[in-house]
mmCIF file of C-alpha atoms in Angstrom:
data_model
loop_
_atom_site.group_PDB
_atom_site.id
_atom_site.type_symbol
_atom_site.label_atom_id
_atom_site.label_comp_id
_atom_site.label_asym_id
_atom_site.label_seq_id
_atom_site.Cartn_x
_atom_site.Cartn_y
_atom_site.Cartn_z
ATOM 1 C CA MET A 2 -8.306 7.099 19.434
ATOM 2 C CA ASN A 3 -10.132 10.369 18.924
ATOM 3 C CA GLY A 4 -12.822 10.847 21.551
ATOM 4 C CA SER A 5 -14.871 13.137 19.264
ATOM 5 C CA THR A 6 -15.162 10.289 16.782
ATOM 6 C CA ARG A 7 -16.704 8.053 19.430
ATOM 7 C CA ASP A 8 -19.195 10.789 20.329
ATOM 8 C CA LEU A 9 -20.356 10.838 16.715
ATOM 9 C CA LYS A 10 -20.949 7.100 16.670
ATOM 10 C CA PRO A 11 -24.551 6.320 15.628
ATOM 11 C CA SER A 12 -26.228 2.937 15.499
ATOM 12 C CA SER A 13 -28.007 1.807 12.343
ATOM 13 C CA ASP A 14 -31.355 2.979 13.718
ATOM 14 C CA GLY A 15 -30.060 6.487 14.454
ATOM 15 C CA HIS A 16 -29.651 6.061 18.226
ATOM 16 C CA HIS A 17 -26.324 6.399 19.981
ATOM 17 C CA ARG A 18 -24.768 3.239 21.319
ATOM 18 C CA PRO A 19 -23.139 2.884 24.764
ATOM 19 C CA GLN A 20 -19.794 4.628 25.048
ATOM 20 C CA ASN A 21 -17.964 1.329 25.709
ATOM 21 C CA ASP A 22 -19.355 -0.346 22.574
ATOM 22 C CA PRO A 23 -16.523 -0.845 20.038
ATOM 23 C CA VAL A 24 -16.470 1.517 17.076
ATOM 24 C CA LYS A 25 -16.358 -0.351 13.770
ATOM 25 C CA VAL A 26 -14.857 1.499 10.809
ATOM 26 C CA TRP A 27 -15.377 0.677 7.122
ATOM 27 C CA CYS A 28 -12.919 1.302 4.295
ATOM 28 C CA ASP A 29 -13.175 0.024 0.758
ATOM 29 C CA GLY A 30 -11.332 0.176 -2.524
ATOM 30 C CA CYS A 31 -9.581 -1.698 -5.320
ATOM 31 C CA TYR A 32 -6.301 -2.001 -3.380
ATOM 32 C CA ASP A 33 -4.542 -2.831 -6.624
ATOM 33 C CA MET A 34 -0.744 -2.837 -6.352
ATOM 34 C CA VAL A 35 -1.022 -2.224 -2.614
ATOM 35 C CA HIS A 36 1.501 0.386 -1.512
ATOM 36 C CA TYR A 37 2.268 2.488 1.553
ATOM 37 C CA GLY A 38 -0.390 5.031 0.525
ATOM 38 C CA HIS A 39 -3.091 2.383 0.929
ATOM 39 C CA ALA A 40 -1.525 1.277 4.208
ATOM 40 C CA ASN A 41 -1.423 4.847 5.528
ATOM 41 C CA GLN A 42 -5.120 5.319 4.763
ATOM 42 C CA LEU A 43 -5.941 2.158 6.702
ATOM 43 C CA ARG A 44 -3.675 3.203 9.562
ATOM 44 C CA GLN A 45 -5.494 6.518 9.878
ATOM 45 C CA ALA A 46 -8.884 4.816 9.618
ATOM 46 C CA LYS A 47 -8.029 2.356 12.391
ATOM 47 C CA GLU A 48 -7.106 5.262 14.678
ATOM 48 C CA MET A 49 -10.680 6.528 14.345
ATOM 49 C CA GLY A 50 -12.193 3.381 15.830
ATOM 50 C CA ASP A 51 -11.585 0.031 17.450
ATOM 51 C CA TYR A 52 -12.157 -2.469 14.636
ATOM 52 C CA LEU A 53 -11.347 -1.942 10.957
ATOM 53 C CA ILE A 54 -13.253 -3.757 8.215
ATOM 54 C CA VAL A 55 -11.967 -3.357 4.661
ATOM 55 C CA GLY A 56 -14.115 -4.104 1.625
ATOM 56 C CA VAL A 57 -12.159 -5.055 -1.497
ATOM 57 C CA HIS A 58 -13.793 -4.839 -4.934
ATOM 58 C CA SER A 59 -13.913 -7.817 -7.283
ATOM 59 C CA ASP A 60 -12.196 -7.861 -10.672
ATOM 60 C CA ALA A 61 -15.590 -7.495 -12.373
ATOM 61 C CA GLU A 62 -16.492 -4.381 -10.346
ATOM 62 C CA ILE A 63 -13.143 -2.752 -11.097
ATOM 63 C CA ARG A 64 -13.362 -3.448 -14.834
ATOM 64 C CA LYS A 65 -16.869 -1.986 -14.904
ATOM 65 C CA HIS A 66 -16.019 1.258 -13.114
ATOM 66 C CA LYS A 67 -12.313 1.807 -13.668
ATOM 67 C CA GLY A 68 -10.600 -0.610 -16.041
ATOM 68 C CA PRO A 69 -8.470 -3.761 -15.719
ATOM 69 C CA PRO A 70 -6.680 -4.320 -12.391
ATOM 70 C CA VAL A 71 -3.016 -5.315 -12.317
ATOM 71 C CA PHE A 72 -3.600 -7.970 -9.640
ATOM 72 C CA ASN A 73 -6.490 -10.408 -9.562
ATOM 73 C CA GLU A 74 -9.007 -10.352 -6.734
ATOM 74 C CA LYS A 75 -7.552 -13.324 -4.820
ATOM 75 C CA GLU A 76 -4.157 -11.623 -4.763
ATOM 76 C CA ARG A 77 -5.685 -8.330 -3.656
ATOM 77 C CA TYR A 78 -7.775 -9.908 -0.889
ATOM 78 C CA LYS A 79 -4.693 -11.568 0.594
ATOM 79 C CA MET A 80 -2.559 -8.428 0.312
ATOM 80 C CA VAL A 81 -5.043 -6.371 2.315
ATOM 81 C CA ARG A 82 -5.334 -9.087 4.973
ATOM 82 C CA ALA A 83 -1.554 -8.809 5.463
ATOM 83 C CA ILE A 84 -1.719 -5.108 6.435
ATOM 84 C CA LYS A 85 -1.285 -4.885 10.189
ATOM 85 C CA TRP A 86 -4.089 -2.423 10.891
ATOM 86 C CA VAL A 87 -6.766 -4.514 9.160
ATOM 87 C CA ASP A 88 -9.030 -6.657 11.357
ATOM 88 C CA GLU A 89 -11.322 -8.104 8.691
ATOM 89 C CA VAL A 90 -11.621 -8.182 4.893
ATOM 90 C CA ILE A 91 -14.929 -8.339 3.019
ATOM 91 C CA GLU A 92 -14.516 -9.804 -0.461
ATOM 92 C CA ASP A 93 -16.455 -8.557 -3.512
ATOM 93 C CA ALA A 94 -17.480 -5.282 -1.884
ATOM 94 C CA PRO A 95 -19.703 -3.031 -4.044
ATOM 95 C CA TYR A 96 -17.909 -0.180 -5.829
ATOM 96 C CA VAL A 97 -20.440 2.412 -4.619
ATOM 97 C CA THR A 98 -20.551 2.477 -0.819
ATOM 98 C CA THR A 99 -24.089 2.292 0.569
ATOM 99 C CA LEU A 100 -25.705 2.553 3.989
ATOM 100 C CA GLU A 101 -26.872 -1.033 3.550
ATOM 101 C CA THR A 102 -23.227 -2.140 3.305
ATOM 102 C CA LEU A 103 -22.282 -0.297 6.495
ATOM 103 C CA ASP A 104 -25.279 -1.682 8.394
ATOM 104 C CA LYS A 105 -24.751 -5.244 7.133
ATOM 105 C CA HIS A 106 -21.279 -5.317 8.665
ATOM 106 C CA GLY A 107 -22.132 -3.274 11.747
ATOM 107 C CA CYS A 108 -19.942 -0.332 10.783
ATOM 108 C CA ASP A 109 -20.543 3.121 12.204
ATOM 109 C CA PHE A 110 -19.006 5.129 9.372
ATOM 110 C CA CYS A 111 -16.843 4.925 6.280
ATOM 111 C CA VAL A 112 -13.362 6.457 5.929
ATOM 112 C CA HIS A 113 -11.690 7.554 2.698
ATOM 113 C CA GLY A 114 -8.865 9.875 1.691
ATOM 114 C CA ASP A 115 -9.380 13.511 0.738
ATOM 115 C CA ASP A 116 -9.438 12.705 -2.979
ATOM 116 C CA ILE A 117 -12.371 11.792 -5.183
ATOM 117 C CA THR A 118 -13.250 8.311 -6.454
ATOM 118 C CA CYS A 119 -15.768 8.196 -9.292
ATOM 119 C CA ASP A 120 -17.904 5.311 -10.521
ATOM 120 C CA ALA A 121 -18.558 4.411 -14.159
ATOM 121 C CA SER A 122 -21.053 7.277 -14.491
ATOM 122 C CA GLY A 123 -18.590 9.844 -13.097
ATOM 123 C CA LEU A 124 -20.382 10.235 -9.749
ATOM 124 C CA ASP A 125 -18.711 10.243 -6.324
ATOM 125 C CA THR A 126 -18.706 6.658 -5.041
ATOM 126 C CA TYR A 127 -19.188 7.905 -1.461
ATOM 127 C CA ARG A 128 -22.105 10.237 -2.183
ATOM 128 C CA LEU A 129 -24.650 8.104 -0.292
ATOM 129 C CA VAL A 130 -22.723 7.775 2.965
ATOM 130 C CA LYS A 131 -21.703 11.434 2.780
ATOM 131 C CA ALA A 132 -25.332 12.504 2.494
ATOM 132 C CA ALA A 133 -26.200 10.404 5.559
ATOM 133 C CA GLY A 134 -23.393 11.880 7.657
ATOM 134 C CA ARG A 135 -21.634 8.542 7.973
ATOM 135 C CA TYR A 136 -18.423 9.502 6.219
ATOM 136 C CA ARG A 137 -15.070 10.551 7.659
ATOM 137 C CA GLU A 138 -12.036 11.760 5.791
ATOM 138 C CA CYS A 139 -8.317 11.138 6.270
ATOM 139 C CA LYS A 140 -5.335 12.682 4.533
ATOM 140 C CA ARG A 141 -4.314 11.124 1.243
ATOM 141 C CA THR A 142 -0.633 10.160 1.212
ATOM 142 C CA ALA A 143 1.128 12.520 -1.177
ATOM 143 C CA GLY A 144 3.692 11.149 -3.580
ATOM 144 C CA VAL A 145 2.292 7.759 -4.507
ATOM 145 C CA SER A 146 -0.556 6.216 -6.451
ATOM 146 C CA THR A 147 -1.067 3.102 -8.518
ATOM 147 C CA THR A 148 -1.088 5.421 -11.555
ATOM 148 C CA ASP A 149 2.315 6.790 -10.549
ATOM 149 C CA LEU A 150 3.812 3.310 -10.126
ATOM 150 C CA VAL A 151 2.470 2.140 -13.486
ATOM 151 C CA GLY A 152 4.030 5.244 -15.039
ATOM 152 C CA ARG A 153 7.416 4.427 -13.529
ATOM 153 C CA MET A 154 7.306 0.937 -15.014
ATOM 154 C CA LEU A 155 6.434 2.252 -18.455
ATOM 155 C CA LEU A 156 9.090 4.986 -18.525
ATOM 156 C CA LEU A 157 12.254 3.002 -17.739
ATOM 157 C CA THR A 158 14.027 5.897 -15.960
ATOM 158 C CA LYS A 159 15.794 6.058 -12.584
ATOM 159 C CA ASN A 160 14.483 9.457 -11.482
ATOM 160 C CA HIS A 161 12.436 7.963 -8.646
ATOM 161 C CA HIS A 162 15.695 6.764 -6.987
ATOM 162 C CA GLN A 163 16.640 10.342 -6.199
ATOM 163 C CA GLY A 164 13.987 11.001 -3.571
ATOM 164 C CA PRO A 165 12.111 14.300 -3.150
ATOM 165 C CA SER A 166 14.874 16.642 -4.297
ATOM 166 C CA TYR A 167 15.160 15.610 -7.943
ATOM 167 C CA ASP A 168 13.814 17.652 -10.840
ATOM 168 C CA PRO A 169 13.464 15.122 -13.667
ATOM 169 C CA ALA A 170 13.933 16.363 -17.208
ATOM 170 C CA ASN A 171 11.166 14.062 -18.340
ATOM 171 C CA LYS A 172 8.642 15.061 -15.637
ATOM 172 C CA GLU A 173 6.260 16.215 -18.383
ATOM 173 C CA GLU A 174 6.564 12.873 -20.144
ATOM 174 C CA ALA A 175 6.058 11.010 -16.867
ATOM 175 C CA SER A 176 2.938 13.005 -16.081
ATOM 176 C CA SER A 177 1.427 12.113 -19.427
ATOM 177 C CA ILE A 178 1.261 8.484 -18.312
ATOM 178 C CA GLY A 179 -1.389 9.462 -15.791
ATOM 179 C CA GLN A 180 -2.755 12.624 -17.347
ATOM 180 C CA ASP A 181 -4.495 13.420 -20.582
ATOM 181 C CA PRO A 182 -2.724 16.443 -22.152
ATOM 182 C CA THR A 183 -5.872 18.545 -21.829
ATOM 183 C CA THR A 184 -6.756 17.622 -18.256
ATOM 184 C CA HIS A 185 -5.078 17.892 -14.870
ATOM 185 C CA SER A 186 -6.579 16.134 -11.880
ATOM 186 C CA PRO A 187 -5.291 17.078 -8.418
ATOM 187 C CA TRP A 188 -5.204 13.378 -7.461
ATOM 188 C CA THR A 189 -3.960 11.429 -10.472
ATOM 189 C CA GLY A 190 -0.444 11.623 -11.858
ATOM 190 C CA ILE A 191 3.135 11.904 -10.729
ATOM 191 C CA SER A 192 3.932 13.597 -7.427
ATOM 192 C CA GLN A 193 6.789 13.506 -4.965
ATOM 193 C CA PHE A 194 7.015 11.492 -1.771
ATOM 194 C CA LEU A 195 8.484 13.427 1.145
ATOM 195 C CA PRO A 196 9.768 10.929 3.729
ATOM 196 C CA THR A 197 9.812 11.960 7.385
ATOM 197 C CA THR A 198 10.867 10.290 10.616
ATOM 198 C CA GLN A 199 7.330 10.807 11.906
ATOM 199 C CA LYS A 200 5.896 8.699 9.090
ATOM 200 C CA ILE A 201 8.337 5.862 9.820
ATOM 201 C CA ILE A 202 7.434 6.035 13.524
ATOM 202 C CA GLN A 203 3.733 5.800 12.646
ATOM 203 C CA PHE A 204 4.355 2.654 10.582
ATOM 204 C CA ALA A 205 6.897 1.006 12.902
ATOM 205 C CA GLU A 206 5.850 -1.478 15.538
ATOM 206 C CA GLY A 207 8.268 0.032 18.056
ATOM 207 C CA LYS A 208 8.725 -3.205 20.002
ATOM 208 C CA GLU A 209 12.066 -4.834 20.685
ATOM 209 C CA PRO A 210 12.459 -8.620 20.805
ATOM 210 C CA LYS A 211 11.789 -10.179 24.184
ATOM 211 C CA PRO A 212 14.438 -12.256 25.984
ATOM 212 C CA GLY A 213 14.455 -15.732 24.500
ATOM 213 C CA ASP A 214 12.798 -14.714 21.218
ATOM 214 C CA LYS A 215 14.117 -16.459 18.115
ATOM 215 C CA ILE A 216 15.198 -13.691 15.734
ATOM 216 C CA VAL A 217 14.939 -14.293 11.985
ATOM 217 C CA TYR A 218 16.606 -12.100 9.364
ATOM 218 C CA VAL A 219 15.833 -11.815 5.650
ATOM 219 C CA LEU A 220 17.021 -9.263 3.127
ATOM 220 C CA GLY A 221 16.344 -8.113 -0.397
ATOM 221 C CA ALA A 222 14.810 -5.355 -2.492
ATOM 222 C CA PHE A 223 11.155 -6.081 -1.677
ATOM 223 C CA ASP A 224 10.280 -3.819 -4.601
ATOM 224 C CA LEU A 225 6.602 -3.222 -5.460
ATOM 225 C CA PHE A 226 5.726 -5.132 -2.287
ATOM 226 C CA HIS A 227 3.403 -7.883 -3.488
ATOM 227 C CA ILE A 228 1.696 -11.161 -2.624
ATOM 228 C CA GLY A 229 4.859 -13.165 -3.374
ATOM 229 C CA HIS A 230 6.656 -11.194 -0.667
ATOM 230 C CA VAL A 231 3.738 -11.661 1.734
ATOM 231 C CA ASP A 232 3.674 -15.445 1.255
ATOM 232 C CA PHE A 233 7.443 -15.610 1.836
ATOM 233 C CA LEU A 234 7.372 -13.429 4.953
ATOM 234 C CA GLU A 235 4.461 -15.399 6.400
ATOM 235 C CA LYS A 236 6.443 -18.656 6.048
ATOM 236 C CA VAL A 237 9.611 -17.075 7.462
ATOM 237 C CA LYS A 238 7.849 -15.496 10.451
ATOM 238 C CA ALA A 239 6.531 -18.948 11.378
ATOM 239 C CA LEU A 240 10.145 -20.059 11.917
ATOM 240 C CA GLY A 241 10.775 -17.589 14.723
ATOM 241 C CA ASP A 242 9.340 -14.941 17.021
ATOM 242 C CA TYR A 243 10.795 -11.679 15.704
ATOM 243 C CA LEU A 244 11.324 -10.927 12.013
ATOM 244 C CA ILE A 245 13.827 -8.340 10.784
ATOM 245 C CA VAL A 246 13.864 -7.389 7.092
ATOM 246 C CA GLY A 247 16.995 -5.863 5.594
ATOM 247 C CA LEU A 248 16.314 -3.611 2.618
ATOM 248 C CA HIS A 249 19.025 -2.986 0.027
ATOM 249 C CA SER A 250 19.697 0.599 -1.058
ATOM 250 C CA ASP A 251 18.516 1.794 -4.468
ATOM 251 C CA GLN A 252 22.081 1.733 -5.761
ATOM 252 C CA VAL A 253 22.648 -1.879 -4.668
ATOM 253 C CA VAL A 254 19.351 -3.042 -6.183
ATOM 254 C CA ASN A 255 20.156 -1.280 -9.436
ATOM 255 C CA GLN A 256 23.558 -2.966 -9.568
ATOM 256 C CA TYR A 257 22.055 -6.445 -9.698
ATOM 257 C CA ARG A 258 18.717 -5.667 -11.377
ATOM 258 C CA GLY A 259 19.720 -2.925 -13.836
ATOM 259 C CA SER A 260 17.262 -0.890 -15.952
ATOM 260 C CA ASN A 261 15.141 1.429 -13.756
ATOM 261 C CA TYR A 262 14.956 -0.923 -10.791
ATOM 262 C CA PRO A 263 13.962 -0.579 -8.047
ATOM 263 C CA ILE A 264 10.589 0.822 -9.134
ATOM 264 C CA MET A 265 10.016 2.142 -5.601
ATOM 265 C CA ASN A 266 12.806 4.020 -3.865
ATOM 266 C CA LEU A 267 14.234 2.963 -0.517
ATOM 267 C CA GLN A 268 12.049 5.224 1.640
ATOM 268 C CA GLU A 269 8.912 3.972 -0.102
ATOM 269 C CA ARG A 270 9.967 0.345 0.262
ATOM 270 C CA VAL A 271 10.630 0.840 3.971
ATOM 271 C CA LEU A 272 7.033 1.916 4.619
ATOM 272 C CA SER A 273 5.558 -0.808 2.410
ATOM 273 C CA VAL A 274 7.428 -3.535 4.314
ATOM 274 C CA LEU A 275 6.746 -2.007 7.742
ATOM 275 C CA ALA A 276 3.007 -2.121 7.004
ATOM 276 C CA CYS A 277 3.121 -5.927 6.759
ATOM 277 C CA LYS A 278 1.848 -7.630 9.906
ATOM 278 C CA TYR A 279 4.560 -10.302 9.775
ATOM 279 C CA VAL A 280 7.416 -7.773 9.992
ATOM 280 C CA ASN A 281 8.765 -6.468 13.308
ATOM 281 C CA GLU A 282 11.732 -4.353 12.206
ATOM 282 C CA VAL A 283 13.455 -3.049 9.066
ATOM 283 C CA VAL A 284 17.144 -2.357 8.461
ATOM 284 C CA ILE A 285 17.305 0.607 6.068
ATOM 285 C CA GLY A 286 20.005 0.272 3.419
ATOM 286 C CA ALA A 287 21.218 -3.132 4.645
ATOM 287 C CA PRO A 288 24.539 -4.447 3.233
ATOM 288 C CA TYR A 289 24.220 -6.920 0.377
ATOM 289 C CA SER A 290 26.168 -9.583 2.276
ATOM 290 C CA VAL A 291 25.110 -10.769 5.719
ATOM 291 C CA THR A 292 28.105 -10.035 7.930
ATOM 292 C CA GLY A 293 29.080 -11.446 11.289
ATOM 293 C CA ASP A 294 28.852 -7.964 12.809
ATOM 294 C CA LEU A 295 25.261 -7.597 11.580
ATOM 295 C CA MET A 296 24.269 -10.983 13.001
ATOM 296 C CA ASP A 297 25.890 -10.187 16.343
ATOM 297 C CA HIS A 298 24.346 -6.714 16.532
ATOM 298 C CA PHE A 299 20.791 -7.968 15.968
ATOM 299 C CA LYS A 300 21.392 -11.309 17.751
ATOM 300 C CA VAL A 301 20.172 -13.165 14.636
ATOM 301 C CA ASP A 302 19.366 -16.844 15.147
ATOM 302 C CA LEU A 303 18.374 -17.688 11.573
ATOM 303 C CA VAL A 304 18.913 -16.102 8.143
ATOM 304 C CA CYS A 305 16.476 -17.071 5.377
ATOM 305 C CA HIS A 306 16.294 -16.657 1.621
ATOM 306 C CA GLY A 307 13.686 -17.670 -0.931
ATOM 307 C CA ALA A 308 14.054 -20.508 -3.431
ATOM 308 C CA SER A 309 15.178 -18.138 -6.210
ATOM 309 C CA SER A 310 18.859 -17.765 -7.116
ATOM 310 C CA TYR A 311 20.856 -14.682 -6.121
ATOM 311 C CA PRO A 312 24.008 -13.066 -7.556
ATOM 312 C CA SER A 313 27.359 -13.018 -5.783
ATOM 313 C CA ASP A 314 28.603 -9.893 -4.047
ATOM 314 C CA LEU A 315 30.926 -7.535 -5.931
ATOM 315 C CA ASP A 316 33.925 -9.403 -4.530
ATOM 316 C CA GLY A 317 32.580 -12.655 -5.958
ATOM 317 C CA LYS A 318 31.672 -14.117 -2.583
ATOM 318 C CA ASP A 319 28.392 -15.718 -1.525
ATOM 319 C CA PRO A 320 26.431 -13.025 0.378
ATOM 320 C CA TYR A 321 25.210 -15.743 2.775
ATOM 321 C CA GLU A 322 28.635 -17.237 3.444
ATOM 322 C CA VAL A 323 28.743 -16.208 7.115
ATOM 323 C CA PRO A 324 25.331 -17.552 8.238
ATOM 324 C CA LYS A 325 25.961 -20.747 6.243
ATOM 325 C CA LYS A 326 29.246 -21.339 8.083
ATOM 326 C CA GLN A 327 27.456 -20.733 11.391
ATOM 327 C CA GLY A 328 24.713 -23.215 10.496
ATOM 328 C CA LYS A 329 22.118 -20.438 10.649
ATOM 329 C CA PHE A 330 20.938 -20.338 7.037
ATOM 330 C CA GLN A 331 17.755 -21.797 5.557
ATOM 331 C CA ILE A 332 16.080 -21.742 2.146
ATOM 332 C CA VAL A 333 12.331 -21.120 2.481
ATOM 333 C CA LYS A 334 9.915 -21.944 -0.311
ATOM 334 C CA SER A 335 6.933 -19.625 -0.254
ATOM 335 C CA GLY A 336 4.865 -21.603 -2.741
ATOM 336 C CA ASN A 337 4.403 -18.436 -4.785
ATOM 337 C CA ASN A 338 6.539 -17.783 -7.870
ATOM 338 C CA LEU A 339 5.394 -14.174 -8.400
ATOM 339 C CA THR A 340 8.263 -11.675 -8.631
ATOM 340 C CA THR A 341 8.577 -7.939 -9.228
ATOM 341 C CA LEU A 342 9.754 -8.747 -12.755
ATOM 342 C CA HIS A 343 6.492 -10.606 -13.399
ATOM 343 C CA ILE A 344 4.487 -7.571 -12.291
ATOM 344 C CA VAL A 345 6.401 -5.256 -14.624
ATOM 345 C CA ASP A 346 5.868 -7.782 -17.402
ATOM 346 C CA ARG A 347 2.096 -7.651 -16.790
ATOM 347 C CA ILE A 348 2.184 -3.882 -17.169
ATOM 348 C CA LEU A 349 4.374 -3.800 -20.283
ATOM 349 C CA LYS A 350 2.304 -6.448 -22.068
ATOM 350 C CA ASN A 351 -0.811 -4.332 -21.540
ATOM 351 C CA ARG A 352 0.801 -0.898 -21.902
ATOM 352 C CA CYS A 353 -1.913 0.657 -24.082
ATOM 353 C CA GLU A 354 -4.729 -0.707 -21.935
ATOM 354 C CA TYR A 355 -3.293 0.723 -18.722
ATOM 355 C CA MET A 356 -2.496 4.087 -20.300
ATOM 356 C CA LEU A 357 -6.097 4.290 -21.518
ATOM 357 C CA ARG A 358 -7.360 3.336 -18.047
ATOM 358 C CA ASN A 359 -5.265 6.028 -16.383
ATOM 359 C CA ASN A 360 -6.352 8.707 -18.848
ATOM 360 C CA GLU A 361 -10.021 7.814 -18.423
ATOM 361 C CA LYS A 362 -9.669 7.952 -14.635
ATOM 362 C CA GLU A 363 -8.041 11.359 -14.959
ATOM 363 C CA THR A 364 -10.817 12.656 -17.220
ATOM 364 C CA LYS A 365 -13.603 11.540 -14.865
ATOM 365 C CA GLU A 366 -11.919 13.214 -11.905
ATOM 366 C CA VAL A 367 -11.494 16.489 -13.780
ATOM 367 C CA GLU A 368 -15.114 16.465 -14.936
ATOM 368 C CA PHE A 369 -16.208 15.903 -11.335
ATOM 369 C CA VAL A 370 -14.100 18.836 -10.126
ATOM 370 C CA LYS A 371 -15.594 21.046 -12.843
ATOM 371 C CA SER A 372 -19.140 20.038 -11.914
ATOM 372 C CA MET A 373 -18.509 20.814 -8.249
ATOM 373 C CA ALA A 374 -16.974 24.167 -9.125
ATOM 374 C CA ASN A 375 -20.031 25.057 -11.179
ATOM 375 C CA SER A 376 -22.399 24.078 -8.383
ATOM 376 C CA PRO A 377 -21.534 25.990 -5.167
ATOM 377 C CA GLU A 378 -24.592 24.597 -3.395
ATOM 378 C CA ASN A 379 -23.570 20.983 -4.032
ATOM 379 C CA SER A 380 -19.985 21.758 -3.030
ATOM 380 C CA SER A 381 -21.159 23.257 0.239
ATOM 381 C CA ASP A 382 -23.421 20.276 0.938
ATOM 382 C CA ALA A 383 -20.589 17.865 0.234
ATOM 383 C CA ASN A 384 -18.300 19.707 2.642
ATOM 384 C CA ASN A 385 -20.942 19.667 5.351
ATOM 385 C CA ASN A 386 -21.557 15.938 4.997
ATOM 386 C CA HIS A 387 -18.108 14.703 5.906
ATOM 387 C CA GLU A 388 -15.573 15.359 8.596
ATOM 388 C CA ALA A 389 -11.866 15.783 7.848
ATOM 389 C CA ILE A 390 -9.568 13.977 10.263
ATOM 390 C CA SER A 391 -5.879 14.874 10.344
ATOM 391 C CA PRO A 392 -3.385 11.979 10.271
#
C-alpha cells in the first residue's frame, strides 16, 4: 500500500493514530449492474488501506437521487459482497457521504473515481468529505458504465464485440442513449474499453493450485455478470478447492444466443469474472466442448454446469460428453433462476424510463461542470480538497 496514504490517516478527533493501526477505507455507490469498472474502483481503493468498507444505497435512495435501479437492493448488496477486494458491506448507505458516516464505521477517508456524482439537487455527493480533507480519488475505468451497458441492450447491435478498434456507424445513435442531444458529459455515455495485460494481472489472483487441491471447471458466457452467476459460482466453489472458469468467445456466444449477445465483449467478461472472490482462474476464449486435452492440461477433477439446458456443439455432440464418460460431471442448482436474458428483459420493458434516467443524469453532470467552470474559486477549492491516486 501507499505509505503517503498512511501518513495522511487522521482519527475522527483530528489526531493521528499509531502507524500500525489499520487504515479503513470507505467507498459507496449504487453498484447497479456491477461490472469491472466498479470492481476496479474497489481494487484501487483497497490498495490505499488495509480494510475496505463499501456502502451500498437502497432502492429508495437511488430512485430519489437518480432514478430506478435495474437490480433491487438485496441483489446489489450480495453482488458487492462477492467482489474479492471488499471486506465489509454496509446496507442502505446514505446517497450523500458525510463525516458522520465515516466516523460511525471507523473509516479514515472516502475513495471515489475521478468523475462527478450528483444528488437530486445537482450537488456533488462528496462535497462534505472533500471539504474536510477526507476524500481520495482513483482513476475511473474508461470504456464502461451502467449507462453504456443499458445502451447496448437497447440498440441490438454487435459493435461491442469488435473491441477497441471498431468505428461503429451508429456511434451517434448509441451515444444518444446516454446523452441528451444538447448536452455532453465527460462521464456519461458510450466510450471504448482498451484491454491491457496489466489490467488482467491486476485482477488475477496469480496463484496456482496447490498439490492435492480438487480442481473444478465451469464454462459459459457469464455475460452481464450478475447475482445468478455469483450464486452458481459460490455453490460450485464449495465442491472443490480451486475454481477455473472457461469463457466462450464472442463469436461462440453469438452462435447460440443470437441477436447482439454477448452484451459485454470477451475482454470485459474476463475482468468481471476475475473480480469474483470465488474464482481462481479464467480460460479466455475456452472451447464450447470440454475436451480431454483441456481436462488433462488443467488437471480437472470435476466439471459442473447449472440446471439450465444447453445446446449441442456444431457437430451435434454433447459438449460435456468427455467429463460425463469420465464420471467427472455434475449438475449444480444455484437456487437462483436469474439469467442474462431476464436482465435484458427488465431493461426493454422499461426502455423509456431508463432512457429518461440516463438523460437526466447526463444533464445534471453537465450543469455541474458548467457551474464549476463559472466559479474558478470553487473549482480551485475542490481540487485542493482531494488527492488523486493513480491506479
